[in-house]
PDB file of C-alpha atoms in Angstrom:
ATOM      1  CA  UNK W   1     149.862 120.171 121.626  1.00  0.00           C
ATOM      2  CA  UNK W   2     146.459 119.491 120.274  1.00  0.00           C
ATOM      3  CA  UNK W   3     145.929 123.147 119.348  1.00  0.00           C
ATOM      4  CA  UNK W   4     148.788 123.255 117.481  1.00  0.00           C
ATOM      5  CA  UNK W   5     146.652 121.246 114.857  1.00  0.00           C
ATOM      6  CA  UNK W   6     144.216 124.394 114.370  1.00  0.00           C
ATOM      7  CA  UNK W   7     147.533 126.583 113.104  1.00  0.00           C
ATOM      8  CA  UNK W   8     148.397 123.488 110.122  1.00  0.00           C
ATOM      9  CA  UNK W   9     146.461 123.838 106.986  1.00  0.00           C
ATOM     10  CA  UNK W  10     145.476 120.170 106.636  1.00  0.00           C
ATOM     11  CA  UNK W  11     142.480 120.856 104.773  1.00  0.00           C
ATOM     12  CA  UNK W  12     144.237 120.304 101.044  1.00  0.00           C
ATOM     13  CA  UNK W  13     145.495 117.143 102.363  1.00  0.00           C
ATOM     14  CA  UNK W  14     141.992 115.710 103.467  1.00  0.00           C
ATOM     15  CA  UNK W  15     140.417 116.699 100.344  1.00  0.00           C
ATOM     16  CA  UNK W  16     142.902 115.443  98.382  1.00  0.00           C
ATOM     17  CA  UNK W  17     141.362 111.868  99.584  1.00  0.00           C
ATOM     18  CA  UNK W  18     138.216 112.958  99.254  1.00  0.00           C
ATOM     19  CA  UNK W  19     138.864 113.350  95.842  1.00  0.00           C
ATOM     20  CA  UNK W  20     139.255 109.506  95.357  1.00  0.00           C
ATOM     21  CA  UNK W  21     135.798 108.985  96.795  1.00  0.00           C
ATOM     22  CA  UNK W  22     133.496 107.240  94.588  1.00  0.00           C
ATOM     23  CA  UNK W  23     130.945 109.576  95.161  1.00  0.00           C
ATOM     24  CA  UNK W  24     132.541 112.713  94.077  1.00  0.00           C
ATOM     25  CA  UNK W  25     133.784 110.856  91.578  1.00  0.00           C
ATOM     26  CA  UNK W  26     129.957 110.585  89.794  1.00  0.00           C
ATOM     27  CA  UNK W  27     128.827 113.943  90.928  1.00  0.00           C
ATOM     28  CA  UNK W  28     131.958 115.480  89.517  1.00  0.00           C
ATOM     29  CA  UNK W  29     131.088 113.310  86.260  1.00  0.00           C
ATOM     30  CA  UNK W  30     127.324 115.088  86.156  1.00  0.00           C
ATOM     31  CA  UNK W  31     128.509 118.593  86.993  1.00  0.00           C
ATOM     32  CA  UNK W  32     127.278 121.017  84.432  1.00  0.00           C
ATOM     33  CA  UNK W  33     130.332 122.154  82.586  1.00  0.00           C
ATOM     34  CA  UNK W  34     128.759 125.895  82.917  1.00  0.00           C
ATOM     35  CA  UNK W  35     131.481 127.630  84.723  1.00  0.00           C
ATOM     36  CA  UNK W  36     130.166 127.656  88.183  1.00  0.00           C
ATOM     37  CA  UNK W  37     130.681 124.923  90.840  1.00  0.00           C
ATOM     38  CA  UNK W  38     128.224 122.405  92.030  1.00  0.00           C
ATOM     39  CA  UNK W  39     127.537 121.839  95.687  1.00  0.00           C
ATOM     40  CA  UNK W  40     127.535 119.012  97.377  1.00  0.00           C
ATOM     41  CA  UNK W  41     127.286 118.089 100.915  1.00  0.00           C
ATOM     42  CA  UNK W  42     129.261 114.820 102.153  1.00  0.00           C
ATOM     43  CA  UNK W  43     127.734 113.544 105.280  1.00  0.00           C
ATOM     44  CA  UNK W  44     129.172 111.890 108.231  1.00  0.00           C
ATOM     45  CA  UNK W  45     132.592 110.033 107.383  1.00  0.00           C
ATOM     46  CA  UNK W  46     136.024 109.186 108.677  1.00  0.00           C
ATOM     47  CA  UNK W  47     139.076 109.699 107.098  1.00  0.00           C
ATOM     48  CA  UNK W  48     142.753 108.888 108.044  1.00  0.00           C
ATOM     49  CA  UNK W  49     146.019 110.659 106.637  1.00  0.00           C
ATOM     50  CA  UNK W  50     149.501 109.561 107.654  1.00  0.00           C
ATOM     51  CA  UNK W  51     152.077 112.125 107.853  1.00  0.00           C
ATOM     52  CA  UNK W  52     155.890 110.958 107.982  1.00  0.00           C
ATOM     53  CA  UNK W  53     157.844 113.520 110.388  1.00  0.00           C
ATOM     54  CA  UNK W  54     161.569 112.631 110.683  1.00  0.00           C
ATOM     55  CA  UNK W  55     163.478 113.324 114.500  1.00  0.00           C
ATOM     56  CA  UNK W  56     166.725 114.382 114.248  1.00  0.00           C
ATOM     57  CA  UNK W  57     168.651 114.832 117.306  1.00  0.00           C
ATOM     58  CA  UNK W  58     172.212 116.737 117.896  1.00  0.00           C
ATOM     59  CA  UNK W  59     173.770 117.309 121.185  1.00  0.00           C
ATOM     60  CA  UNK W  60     177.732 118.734 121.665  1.00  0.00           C
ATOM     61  CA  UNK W  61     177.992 118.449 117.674  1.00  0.00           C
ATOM     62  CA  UNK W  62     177.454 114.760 117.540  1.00  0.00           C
ATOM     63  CA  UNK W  63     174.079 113.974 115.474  1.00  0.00           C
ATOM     64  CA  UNK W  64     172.262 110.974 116.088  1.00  0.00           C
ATOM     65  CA  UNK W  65     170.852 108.839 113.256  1.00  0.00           C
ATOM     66  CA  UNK W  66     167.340 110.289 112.054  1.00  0.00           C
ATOM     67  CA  UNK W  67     164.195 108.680 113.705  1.00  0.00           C
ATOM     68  CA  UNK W  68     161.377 108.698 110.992  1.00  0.00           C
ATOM     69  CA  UNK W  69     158.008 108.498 112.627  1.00  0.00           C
ATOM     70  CA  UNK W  70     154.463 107.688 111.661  1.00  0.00           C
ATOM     71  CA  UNK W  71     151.724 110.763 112.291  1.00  0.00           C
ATOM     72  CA  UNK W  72     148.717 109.223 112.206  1.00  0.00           C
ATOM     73  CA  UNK W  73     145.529 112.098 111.849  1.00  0.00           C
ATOM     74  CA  UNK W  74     141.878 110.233 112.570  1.00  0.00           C
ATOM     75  CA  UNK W  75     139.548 112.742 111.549  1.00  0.00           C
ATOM     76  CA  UNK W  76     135.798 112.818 111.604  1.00  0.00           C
ATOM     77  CA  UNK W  77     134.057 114.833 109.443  1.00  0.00           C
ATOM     78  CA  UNK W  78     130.054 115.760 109.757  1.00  0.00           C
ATOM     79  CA  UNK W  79     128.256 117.923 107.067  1.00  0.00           C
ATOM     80  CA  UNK W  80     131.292 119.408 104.935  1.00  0.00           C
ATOM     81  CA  UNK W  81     130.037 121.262 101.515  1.00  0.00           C
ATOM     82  CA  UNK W  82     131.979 120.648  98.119  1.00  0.00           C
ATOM     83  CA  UNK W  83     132.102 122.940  95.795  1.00  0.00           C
ATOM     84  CA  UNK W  84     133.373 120.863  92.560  1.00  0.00           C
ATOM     85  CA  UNK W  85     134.256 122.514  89.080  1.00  0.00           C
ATOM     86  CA  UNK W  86     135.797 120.550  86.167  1.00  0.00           C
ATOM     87  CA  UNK W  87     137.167 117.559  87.385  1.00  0.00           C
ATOM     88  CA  UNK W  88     137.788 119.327  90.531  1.00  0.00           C
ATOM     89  CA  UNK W  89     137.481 120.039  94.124  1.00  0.00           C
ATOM     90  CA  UNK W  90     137.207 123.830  94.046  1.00  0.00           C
ATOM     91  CA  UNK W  91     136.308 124.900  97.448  1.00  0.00           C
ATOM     92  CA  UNK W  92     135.330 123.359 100.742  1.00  0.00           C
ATOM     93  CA  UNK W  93     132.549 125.590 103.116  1.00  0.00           C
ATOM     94  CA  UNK W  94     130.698 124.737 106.405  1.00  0.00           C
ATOM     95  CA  UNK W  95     130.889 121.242 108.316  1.00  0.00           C
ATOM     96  CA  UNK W  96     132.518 120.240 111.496  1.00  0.00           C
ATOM     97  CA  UNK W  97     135.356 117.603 112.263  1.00  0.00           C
ATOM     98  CA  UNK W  98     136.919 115.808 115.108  1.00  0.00           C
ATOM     99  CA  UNK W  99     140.239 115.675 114.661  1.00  0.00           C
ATOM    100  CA  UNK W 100     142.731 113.463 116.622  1.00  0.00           C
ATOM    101  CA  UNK W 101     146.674 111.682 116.303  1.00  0.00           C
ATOM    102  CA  UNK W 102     148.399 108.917 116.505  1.00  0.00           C
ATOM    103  CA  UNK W 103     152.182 108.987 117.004  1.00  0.00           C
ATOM    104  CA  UNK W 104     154.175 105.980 115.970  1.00  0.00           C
ATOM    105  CA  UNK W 105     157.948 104.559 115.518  1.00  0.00           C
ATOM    106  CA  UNK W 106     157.755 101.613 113.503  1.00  0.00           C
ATOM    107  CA  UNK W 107     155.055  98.965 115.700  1.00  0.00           C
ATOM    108  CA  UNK W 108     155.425 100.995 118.951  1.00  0.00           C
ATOM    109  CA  UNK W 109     152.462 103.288 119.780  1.00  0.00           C
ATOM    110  CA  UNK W 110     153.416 106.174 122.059  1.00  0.00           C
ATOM    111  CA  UNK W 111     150.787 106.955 124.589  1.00  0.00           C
ATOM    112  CA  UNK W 112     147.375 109.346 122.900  1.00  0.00           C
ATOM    113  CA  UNK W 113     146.917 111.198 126.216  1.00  0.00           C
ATOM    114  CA  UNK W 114     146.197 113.932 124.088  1.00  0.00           C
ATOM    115  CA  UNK W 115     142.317 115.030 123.560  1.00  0.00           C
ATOM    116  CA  UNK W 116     140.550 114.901 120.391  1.00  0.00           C
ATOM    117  CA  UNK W 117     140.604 119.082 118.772  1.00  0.00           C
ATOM    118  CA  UNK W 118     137.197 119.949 117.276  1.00  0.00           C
ATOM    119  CA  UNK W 119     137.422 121.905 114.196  1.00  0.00           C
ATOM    120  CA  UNK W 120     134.319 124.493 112.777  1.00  0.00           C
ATOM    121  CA  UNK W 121     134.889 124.682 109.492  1.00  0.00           C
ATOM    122  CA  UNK W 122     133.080 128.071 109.173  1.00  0.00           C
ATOM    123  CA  UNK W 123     134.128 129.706 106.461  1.00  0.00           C
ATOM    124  CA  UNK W 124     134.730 128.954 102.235  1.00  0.00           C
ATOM    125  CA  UNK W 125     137.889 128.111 101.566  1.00  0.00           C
ATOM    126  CA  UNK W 126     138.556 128.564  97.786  1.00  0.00           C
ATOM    127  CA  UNK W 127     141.441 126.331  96.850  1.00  0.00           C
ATOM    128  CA  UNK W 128     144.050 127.916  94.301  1.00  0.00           C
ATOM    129  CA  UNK W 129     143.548 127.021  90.123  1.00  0.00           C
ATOM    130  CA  UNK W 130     142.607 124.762  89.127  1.00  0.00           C
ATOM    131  CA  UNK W 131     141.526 122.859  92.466  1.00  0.00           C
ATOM    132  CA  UNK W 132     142.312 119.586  94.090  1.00  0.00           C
ATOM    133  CA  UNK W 133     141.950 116.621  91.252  1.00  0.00           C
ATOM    134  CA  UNK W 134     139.359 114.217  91.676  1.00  0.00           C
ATOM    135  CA  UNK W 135     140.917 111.098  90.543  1.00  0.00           C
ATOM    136  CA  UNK W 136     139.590 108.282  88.033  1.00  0.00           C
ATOM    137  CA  UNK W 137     136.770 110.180  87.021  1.00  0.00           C
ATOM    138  CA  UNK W 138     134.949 108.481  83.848  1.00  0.00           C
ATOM    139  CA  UNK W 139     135.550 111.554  81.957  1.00  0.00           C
ATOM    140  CA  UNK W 140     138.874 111.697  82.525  1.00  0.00           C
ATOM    141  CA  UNK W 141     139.713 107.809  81.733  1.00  0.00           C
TER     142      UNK W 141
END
């Protein structure tokens, strides 16, 4: 099951939160406005995203109520490159995280049992026009 985690595109998610960091907040506020993106490197941090799968079960044509669960994603990240251009987060390159989940319904926990995946993050990825918004920048109050 963990692998399945390195076919989901949860990268636009994360950043999304990353974009409500303080400190992209003042480099994005001191970026040149000159067209090209400035660079900068986030160091070692953890983030957490809850997801909110729902269960629905249906046996012989008789459906069951919908369970809605609690996806819980603890991810470390180490050394991920930003790449920010107008008020936004244009493009993510090189780093490494440690990604792992937590399953929940409601206050019950089910078991982890499941190993942590570690992610390379090799490669740019270029996010689509005009980016991921980096909220309650100065300029942008």
């Amino acid at each position: 099951m963990a692998e399945k985690f390195r076919e989901i595109d949860l990268l636009p998610l994360f950043a999304k939160g990353w974009g409500e960091s303080d400190e992209l907040k003042k480099e994005a506020d001191t970026a040149p406005d000159n067209g090209q993106p400035k660079f900068v490197r986030l160091g070692k941090f953890e983030q957490n995203l809850d997801l909110y799968p729902i269960l629905s079960v249906s046996v012989l044509g008789l459906t069951a109520e919908p369970v809605k669960l609690t996806l819980t994603l603890q991810a470390e990240f180490e050394a991920v490159e930003v790449g920010l251009k107008r008020g936004y987060i244009v493009e993510v390159g090189g780093g490494f995280c440690r990604l792992s989940a937590l399953l929940k319904y409601g206050q019950f926990s089910f078991p982890a049992g499941v190993a942590p995946v570690d992610i390379q993050l090799n490669n740019t990825r270029r996010f689509s026009d005009p980016g991921i918004a980096i909220t309650g920048r100065k300029s942008s109050e």
